[in-house]
Every structure is written in structure tokens, then in C-alpha cells.
């Protein structure tokens, strides 16, 4: 089973749950920018949450399915269509062999995630199928997908085959059929034009002047075109720090907000380095990673300070909703 890439799109890569356990050797985690969206897509087609899928950025590819598939598309609304008809997000969709998936303009967000029942059949590198572009490892030959590529798929699971038949039985003779149900409440947050990203104070917050601290929480920042999967470079007020010695390189993670000497903050993302030497003014909370990852170049965002206990609360709320949905889907897929 396979999918043919007829048109490459801007940046389409294979990502799974990430390359974990090697940071001490300088190997980054990588994985999806919006891990929540990929997780939901996998759950909808009966995969494990971290199975490999496609991360599609802003301008999507055109894909022809060379076999019957059960798929789900989550994350950004990139005006997806199947054989010219609008494709609904956040639900299982059965497609017949020869069906073509295409994308139009981005209506909200900037990254969509495509999961196929059974997952993708590309080799794992250091335990992960995620593409790390800078090192040229993982995914499909360590690079973004190009026109002419044929991406191997593992094939539908038994539960996927059953759901595929059930969905297409309601649209006989058509090339695809979507489930009429979708998650309620929504599992991924609504995408805002200027999202409010919640964060806690970073370890070096006290190295910044009161004026810089106030500007960080009150001002709007713009994601610059020089941003990538490693991090967002933000344009806005400069955040000078108090005079003092440089700090030693220390641990950083997804959502760490660093401030170089020039004063422009950088928010680290999926392909972030393992350590950093810039002061960490804040740390975005896990529950807002999805919102953060969906801000496009040129988009704006604001930061809101919350406490560590509030960050734990919102993370647990998000996990409770996802796990409840996961248990329900597990029963559904095994009926």
C-alpha cells in the first residue's frame, strides 16, 4: 500500500512521537510541531497516539492514494479536498484507491496532520520515524516530500478495514466517505488570529529589567519569516536584560523562550537544540503548545503569565479530555 506525491507543497514531512532517549548525545527529539493534532489524528483511525503521519505546512501537497485507506486530517484548516469535494476535519474518512487529496489556501492555523490507519512504513532511525531535516535522517530519505515520491503505508488495521467498509456503505459508488460524528468537546483548541499563549516565568526571569518583564507580558509579538521548526523568532519590543555575566549553557525544551543579547525573543519548537546559552525569560505551558505551533509566519501572539500550579491544572484538564476520548474510541474500533 502506498501514497503517491503528485505535488510537493511547501513543506511536508513524516513525523511521529519523536526521537527520545538520545539528547545526552546531542540528538534532538524532533517530532511534530503540533503533537496534540497528530495524536488526535492517530486516535481517530485507531493507531497508537505517536504513530507516524504527515505534517503539512501552509501550502499542502497533492496526494493520490494507491490503495483503499482510512484517514483523518487534523490541525490547521488548509482547505483540503478529496476528488474536488471539501474534506471535513477531525473525523475518520474512508477513501478508495485512486482518490486524490489536495489543499487550497490556509484558512486558520498553518500545520495540518494526516494519519492513515496502520501508519506509514518508513524505516525508524534511532527508534523514530520522524524527519530531522538538518541532519537528513528519518522520515522519507531524511527530507521533505517531493513530487514523484511514493510513500509506503503499512495498510489498514482490522478495525480500520471494518470502519472503512461501514463508511463507504453509506455512499455507494463514491470515492470517499466521512464519519458524520466528530469529537465533542473539541480535542484541539480553536485557532485564534492572535492567540494568548500562557507561560510561566523562566529560570532567568530575574535577569531582565522590570520594563522588559512588563513588555514581555503586555506587548504583541510577530512571528518573523526567519522562523522554522527549530524556533519562532519574534519581532516586537526589545527585552534588554540587566548588566551581568553571561550564563552557562543549560537545558531547554519545547516552548522555552530565550532572549539573545539583541533583545528579540526566540520560542523554541520541535527541532530545538538540546542546550542553550541565552537567558530563559519564560516557558510556554504544555497545554498551549498546539496553539503556539499553529501561528504562521507573519502571525501575532501575546503571552499571559500564569503560575506553575495553574499550568499543571490546564495540562491535566487537556489530558483528561484526550484520555476519555481515547478510551471511547478504543471501544468503538473494537466493536
Tab-separated table of C-alpha atoms in Angstrom:
chain	number	residue	atom	x	y	z
A	1	UNK	CA	0.000	0.000	0.000
A	2	UNK	CA	1.300	3.454	-0.794
A	3	UNK	CA	0.568	7.115	-1.476
A	4	UNK	CA	1.948	8.992	-4.473
A	5	UNK	CA	3.009	12.618	-4.081
A	6	UNK	CA	1.795	14.414	-7.208
A	7	UNK	CA	2.645	17.902	-5.947
A	8	UNK	CA	5.080	18.590	-3.137
A	9	UNK	CA	3.544	21.525	-1.304
A	10	UNK	CA	5.629	23.920	0.784
A	11	UNK	CA	6.957	21.584	3.491
A	12	UNK	CA	5.530	18.113	4.037
A	13	UNK	CA	7.438	15.731	6.292
A	14	UNK	CA	6.866	12.460	8.106
A	15	UNK	CA	6.712	12.877	11.889
A	16	UNK	CA	5.914	10.550	14.763
A	17	UNK	CA	6.072	10.930	18.532
A	18	UNK	CA	9.740	11.918	18.400
A	19	UNK	CA	13.264	10.560	18.761
A	20	UNK	CA	13.560	10.207	22.523
A	21	UNK	CA	16.385	8.978	24.734
A	22	UNK	CA	19.347	10.481	22.864
A	23	UNK	CA	19.520	14.103	23.999
A	24	UNK	CA	22.566	13.352	26.161
A	25	UNK	CA	24.369	12.593	22.885
A	26	UNK	CA	23.168	15.825	21.274
A	27	UNK	CA	20.422	14.156	19.178
A	28	UNK	CA	17.244	16.222	19.268
A	29	UNK	CA	13.730	14.868	19.802
A	30	UNK	CA	12.213	16.394	16.642
A	31	UNK	CA	8.653	15.043	16.075
A	32	UNK	CA	5.505	17.062	15.292
A	33	UNK	CA	5.172	20.777	15.833
A	34	UNK	CA	1.573	20.224	16.979
A	35	UNK	CA	1.809	16.936	18.862
A	36	UNK	CA	-1.797	17.183	20.032
A	37	UNK	CA	-3.142	17.376	16.469
A	38	UNK	CA	-1.087	14.344	15.349
A	39	UNK	CA	-2.183	12.446	18.443
A	40	UNK	CA	-5.864	13.101	17.716
A	41	UNK	CA	-5.467	12.139	14.038
A	42	UNK	CA	-3.942	8.808	15.044
A	43	UNK	CA	-6.643	8.085	17.613
A	44	UNK	CA	-9.358	8.740	15.034
A	45	UNK	CA	-8.028	5.965	12.752
A	46	UNK	CA	-7.234	3.530	15.552
A	47	UNK	CA	-3.441	3.987	15.662
A	48	UNK	CA	-1.260	4.382	18.720
A	49	UNK	CA	-1.023	8.111	19.567
A	50	UNK	CA	2.590	8.502	18.421
A	51	UNK	CA	2.360	6.682	15.089
A	52	UNK	CA	3.959	8.328	12.063
A	53	UNK	CA	1.861	10.644	9.921
A	54	UNK	CA	2.354	13.593	7.601
A	55	UNK	CA	2.942	17.123	8.870
A	56	UNK	CA	1.682	19.530	6.188
A	57	UNK	CA	2.745	23.179	6.389
A	58	UNK	CA	0.719	26.098	4.939
A	59	UNK	CA	0.671	25.064	1.267
A	60	UNK	CA	-0.291	21.409	1.123
A	61	UNK	CA	0.681	18.693	-1.340
A	62	UNK	CA	-1.475	16.739	-3.757
A	63	UNK	CA	-1.578	13.054	-2.844
A	64	UNK	CA	-3.052	10.110	-4.738
A	65	UNK	CA	-3.934	7.042	-2.688
A	66	UNK	CA	-2.799	3.895	-4.496
A	67	UNK	CA	-4.954	1.642	-2.300
A	68	UNK	CA	-8.003	1.872	-0.069
A	69	UNK	CA	-7.223	3.842	3.101
A	70	UNK	CA	-8.837	5.102	6.289
A	71	UNK	CA	-7.502	8.558	7.135
A	72	UNK	CA	-8.018	11.521	9.430
A	73	UNK	CA	-6.926	15.132	8.946
A	74	UNK	CA	-6.500	17.412	11.965
A	75	UNK	CA	-4.860	20.698	12.900
A	76	UNK	CA	-4.981	23.677	10.555
A	77	UNK	CA	-7.751	24.257	8.046
A	78	UNK	CA	-5.821	24.243	4.758
A	79	UNK	CA	-8.927	23.954	2.540
A	80	UNK	CA	-8.447	20.229	1.972
A	81	UNK	CA	-10.464	18.404	-0.704
A	82	UNK	CA	-10.897	14.802	-1.789
A	83	UNK	CA	-11.578	14.452	-5.510
A	84	UNK	CA	-12.608	18.109	-5.505
A	85	UNK	CA	-15.052	17.899	-2.569
A	86	UNK	CA	-14.327	19.597	0.787
A	87	UNK	CA	-12.766	17.198	3.313
A	88	UNK	CA	-14.075	17.581	6.882
A	89	UNK	CA	-11.511	17.759	9.673
A	90	UNK	CA	-11.330	15.727	12.882
A	91	UNK	CA	-13.117	12.557	11.834
A	92	UNK	CA	-12.346	9.208	10.164
A	93	UNK	CA	-12.605	9.236	6.377
A	94	UNK	CA	-12.636	6.178	4.095
A	95	UNK	CA	-11.088	6.649	0.647
A	96	UNK	CA	-10.990	4.308	-2.328
A	97	UNK	CA	-7.952	3.564	-4.426
A	98	UNK	CA	-7.195	6.431	-6.846
A	99	UNK	CA	-8.775	9.137	-4.690
A	100	UNK	CA	-6.785	12.401	-4.664
A	101	UNK	CA	-6.238	14.677	-1.683
A	102	UNK	CA	-5.439	18.335	-2.458
A	103	UNK	CA	-5.156	21.566	-0.493
A	104	UNK	CA	-6.005	25.217	-1.054
A	105	UNK	CA	-5.350	28.387	0.944
A	106	UNK	CA	-4.797	28.273	4.689
A	107	UNK	CA	-7.978	29.449	6.435
A	108	UNK	CA	-6.802	29.009	10.030
A	109	UNK	CA	-3.573	27.766	11.512
A	110	UNK	CA	-0.600	26.644	9.446
A	111	UNK	CA	0.040	22.939	10.099
A	112	UNK	CA	-2.264	20.019	9.298
A	113	UNK	CA	-1.698	16.367	10.183
A	114	UNK	CA	-2.665	13.361	8.093
A	115	UNK	CA	-2.836	9.941	9.736
A	116	UNK	CA	-3.532	6.667	7.910
A	117	UNK	CA	-4.873	3.550	9.600
A	118	UNK	CA	-1.880	1.308	10.269
A	119	UNK	CA	0.616	4.150	9.910
A	120	UNK	CA	3.441	4.739	7.437
A	121	UNK	CA	6.022	2.072	6.587
A	122	UNK	CA	9.292	4.014	6.559
A	123	UNK	CA	12.413	2.871	8.461
A	124	UNK	CA	12.969	4.054	12.021
A	125	UNK	CA	16.245	5.825	12.835
A	126	UNK	CA	17.249	5.696	16.499
A	127	UNK	CA	13.790	4.411	17.326
A	128	UNK	CA	11.799	7.065	15.472
A	129	UNK	CA	10.383	7.683	12.003
A	130	UNK	CA	10.450	11.471	12.494
A	131	UNK	CA	12.212	13.581	9.878
A	132	UNK	CA	15.075	15.730	11.154
A	133	UNK	CA	15.800	17.941	8.177
A	134	UNK	CA	19.081	19.499	9.355
A	135	UNK	CA	20.670	16.083	9.927
A	136	UNK	CA	18.943	14.406	6.969
A	137	UNK	CA	17.688	11.433	8.978
A	138	UNK	CA	14.356	9.714	9.487
A	139	UNK	CA	11.123	10.066	7.570
A	140	UNK	CA	11.371	9.661	3.795
A	141	UNK	CA	15.104	9.673	2.993
A	142	UNK	CA	15.652	12.308	5.669
A	143	UNK	CA	13.988	15.087	3.685
A	144	UNK	CA	10.722	16.809	2.864
A	145	UNK	CA	8.483	15.029	0.371
A	146	UNK	CA	8.821	15.888	-3.324
A	147	UNK	CA	6.677	15.355	-6.383
A	148	UNK	CA	7.161	11.814	-7.606
A	149	UNK	CA	7.780	10.284	-4.185
A	150	UNK	CA	5.847	7.121	-3.320
A	151	UNK	CA	5.375	6.855	0.434
A	152	UNK	CA	4.785	3.290	1.674
A	153	UNK	CA	1.917	2.710	4.089
A	154	UNK	CA	1.527	-0.221	6.446
A	155	UNK	CA	-2.063	-0.957	5.458
A	156	UNK	CA	-5.360	-0.804	7.303
A	157	UNK	CA	-5.719	-2.482	10.661
A	158	UNK	CA	-8.577	-4.983	11.061
A	159	UNK	CA	-10.619	-2.323	12.871
A	160	UNK	CA	-9.721	0.140	10.120
A	161	UNK	CA	-10.909	-2.265	7.425
A	162	UNK	CA	-14.232	-2.698	9.207
A	163	UNK	CA	-14.794	1.035	9.617
A	164	UNK	CA	-13.714	1.621	6.004
A	165	UNK	CA	-16.454	-0.740	4.767
A	166	UNK	CA	-19.073	0.767	7.067
A	167	UNK	CA	-18.406	4.334	5.952
A	168	UNK	CA	-18.366	3.582	2.230
A	169	UNK	CA	-21.572	1.556	2.543
A	170	UNK	CA	-23.374	4.864	3.172
A	171	UNK	CA	-22.003	6.384	-0.069
A	172	UNK	CA	-22.112	3.566	-2.636
A	173	UNK	CA	-20.275	4.365	-5.831
A	174	UNK	CA	-18.492	7.398	-4.342
A	175	UNK	CA	-14.719	7.657	-3.983
A	176	UNK	CA	-14.769	8.559	-0.275
A	177	UNK	CA	-16.995	8.833	2.784
A	178	UNK	CA	-16.518	10.622	6.130
A	179	UNK	CA	-17.960	9.735	9.509
A	180	UNK	CA	-20.830	12.017	10.483
A	181	UNK	CA	-19.632	12.271	14.085
A	182	UNK	CA	-16.716	14.262	15.429
A	183	UNK	CA	-15.216	14.852	18.891
A	184	UNK	CA	-17.243	16.977	21.288
A	185	UNK	CA	-15.928	18.911	23.075
A	186	UNK	CA	-13.198	19.689	20.528
A	187	UNK	CA	-9.926	17.960	21.388
A	188	UNK	CA	-7.755	20.662	19.847
A	189	UNK	CA	-8.186	24.324	20.808
A	190	UNK	CA	-9.899	26.789	18.457
A	191	UNK	CA	-7.318	28.663	16.405
A	192	UNK	CA	-7.192	32.395	17.052
A	193	UNK	CA	-5.795	35.152	14.835
A	194	UNK	CA	-3.762	36.479	17.791
A	195	UNK	CA	-3.629	33.691	20.367
A	196	UNK	CA	-2.904	34.342	24.023
A	197	UNK	CA	-0.095	31.918	24.891
A	198	UNK	CA	0.118	31.087	28.584
A	199	UNK	CA	3.567	30.781	30.153
A	200	UNK	CA	5.352	30.598	33.492
A	201	UNK	CA	8.396	32.624	34.452
A	202	UNK	CA	11.670	31.161	33.241
A	203	UNK	CA	14.720	30.435	35.431
A	204	UNK	CA	16.454	33.659	34.349
A	205	UNK	CA	13.369	35.890	34.547
A	206	UNK	CA	15.046	37.964	37.252
A	207	UNK	CA	17.908	38.901	34.907
A	208	UNK	CA	15.547	41.186	32.965
A	209	UNK	CA	14.609	44.729	33.913
A	210	UNK	CA	11.111	45.486	35.161
A	211	UNK	CA	10.459	47.299	31.885
A	212	UNK	CA	11.439	44.201	29.868
A	213	UNK	CA	9.326	41.950	32.067
A	214	UNK	CA	6.290	44.196	31.667
A	215	UNK	CA	6.776	44.471	27.896
A	216	UNK	CA	7.005	40.688	27.554
A	217	UNK	CA	3.577	40.166	29.128
A	218	UNK	CA	1.845	43.222	27.662
A	219	UNK	CA	3.091	43.534	24.071
A	220	UNK	CA	2.094	41.623	20.941
A	221	UNK	CA	4.873	39.835	19.074
A	222	UNK	CA	5.022	38.884	15.389
A	223	UNK	CA	6.433	35.579	14.116
A	224	UNK	CA	9.107	36.571	11.596
A	225	UNK	CA	9.762	34.840	8.235
A	226	UNK	CA	13.129	33.601	9.579
A	227	UNK	CA	11.266	31.204	11.877
A	228	UNK	CA	11.336	27.450	11.281
A	229	UNK	CA	10.784	24.127	13.047
A	230	UNK	CA	13.654	24.946	15.390
A	231	UNK	CA	12.046	28.085	16.755
A	232	UNK	CA	9.998	31.222	16.222
A	233	UNK	CA	11.975	34.453	16.055
A	234	UNK	CA	9.658	37.133	17.369
A	235	UNK	CA	9.539	40.795	16.371
A	236	UNK	CA	8.321	43.264	18.961
A	237	UNK	CA	9.746	45.336	21.780
A	238	UNK	CA	13.363	44.564	22.627
A	239	UNK	CA	13.826	42.940	26.031
A	240	UNK	CA	17.186	44.146	27.385
A	241	UNK	CA	18.483	42.368	30.443
A	242	UNK	CA	20.298	43.753	33.465
A	243	UNK	CA	24.067	44.007	33.322
A	244	UNK	CA	25.834	40.898	34.499
A	245	UNK	CA	27.905	37.888	33.408
A	246	UNK	CA	26.788	35.550	30.619
A	247	UNK	CA	25.056	32.373	31.770
A	248	UNK	CA	26.318	28.861	31.148
A	249	UNK	CA	24.560	26.730	28.535
A	250	UNK	CA	21.738	24.829	30.153
A	251	UNK	CA	18.739	22.657	29.316
A	252	UNK	CA	15.993	23.916	27.034
A	253	UNK	CA	12.807	22.302	25.757
A	254	UNK	CA	9.785	22.865	23.528
A	255	UNK	CA	8.245	26.209	24.450
A	256	UNK	CA	11.331	27.687	26.142
A	257	UNK	CA	11.504	31.442	25.427
A	258	UNK	CA	15.113	32.577	25.127
A	259	UNK	CA	16.309	36.157	24.697
A	260	UNK	CA	19.635	36.740	22.885
A	261	UNK	CA	21.749	39.825	23.616
A	262	UNK	CA	19.987	41.779	20.839
A	263	UNK	CA	16.756	41.561	22.871
A	264	UNK	CA	14.470	39.758	20.405
A	265	UNK	CA	12.847	36.631	21.957
A	266	UNK	CA	13.014	33.179	20.375
A	267	UNK	CA	10.454	30.482	21.229
A	268	UNK	CA	11.948	27.014	20.809
A	269	UNK	CA	9.919	24.400	18.938
A	270	UNK	CA	10.100	20.767	17.765
A	271	UNK	CA	13.619	20.829	16.303
A	272	UNK	CA	15.125	22.827	19.174
A	273	UNK	CA	18.687	22.224	20.288
A	274	UNK	CA	19.448	20.220	23.435
A	275	UNK	CA	21.022	23.097	25.393
A	276	UNK	CA	21.091	26.876	25.084
A	277	UNK	CA	23.143	29.758	26.430
A	278	UNK	CA	20.599	32.579	26.247
A	279	UNK	CA	18.577	33.603	29.325
A	280	UNK	CA	15.183	31.894	29.563
A	281	UNK	CA	12.594	34.556	30.330
A	282	UNK	CA	9.594	32.196	30.192
A	283	UNK	CA	8.350	28.699	29.466
A	284	UNK	CA	5.159	28.157	27.449
A	285	UNK	CA	2.836	25.677	29.173
A	286	UNK	CA	2.280	22.258	27.587
A	287	UNK	CA	-1.461	22.836	27.206
A	288	UNK	CA	-0.723	25.741	24.809
A	289	UNK	CA	1.856	24.007	22.588
A	290	UNK	CA	-0.819	23.309	19.984
A	291	UNK	CA	-1.887	26.960	19.790
A	292	UNK	CA	1.740	28.048	19.600
A	293	UNK	CA	2.596	25.655	16.757
A	294	UNK	CA	-0.299	26.908	14.624
A	295	UNK	CA	0.809	30.568	14.471
A	296	UNK	CA	2.005	31.190	10.881
A	297	UNK	CA	4.881	33.428	9.779
A	298	UNK	CA	3.562	36.979	9.984
A	299	UNK	CA	1.081	35.943	12.662
A	300	UNK	CA	0.919	37.635	16.034
A	301	UNK	CA	0.759	36.295	19.574
A	302	UNK	CA	0.724	37.531	23.139
A	303	UNK	CA	1.958	35.938	26.343
A	304	UNK	CA	-0.020	35.612	29.562
A	305	UNK	CA	1.653	34.829	32.862
A	306	UNK	CA	0.202	32.021	34.958
A	307	UNK	CA	1.511	30.050	37.931
A	308	UNK	CA	3.093	26.614	37.817
A	309	UNK	CA	0.099	25.116	39.644
A	310	UNK	CA	-2.226	26.604	37.007
A	311	UNK	CA	-0.019	25.140	34.267
A	312	UNK	CA	-0.365	21.700	35.884
A	313	UNK	CA	-4.133	22.166	36.131
A	314	UNK	CA	-4.574	23.010	32.437
A	315	UNK	CA	-2.318	20.127	31.389
A	316	UNK	CA	-4.342	17.654	33.462
A	317	UNK	CA	-7.613	19.031	32.056
A	318	UNK	CA	-6.341	18.531	28.499
A	319	UNK	CA	-5.111	15.016	29.265
A	320	UNK	CA	-8.390	14.063	30.940
A	321	UNK	CA	-10.375	15.018	27.822
A	322	UNK	CA	-7.977	13.197	25.480
A	323	UNK	CA	-7.833	10.037	27.574
A	324	UNK	CA	-11.617	9.909	27.894
A	325	UNK	CA	-11.915	10.209	24.122
A	326	UNK	CA	-9.181	7.593	23.622
A	327	UNK	CA	-10.995	5.059	25.804
A	328	UNK	CA	-14.231	5.656	23.928
A	329	UNK	CA	-12.549	5.278	20.537
A	330	UNK	CA	-10.793	2.088	21.637
A	331	UNK	CA	-14.191	0.551	22.380
A	332	UNK	CA	-15.625	1.892	19.123
A	333	UNK	CA	-12.805	0.488	16.969
A	334	UNK	CA	-13.177	-2.966	18.560
A	335	UNK	CA	-16.945	-3.316	18.318
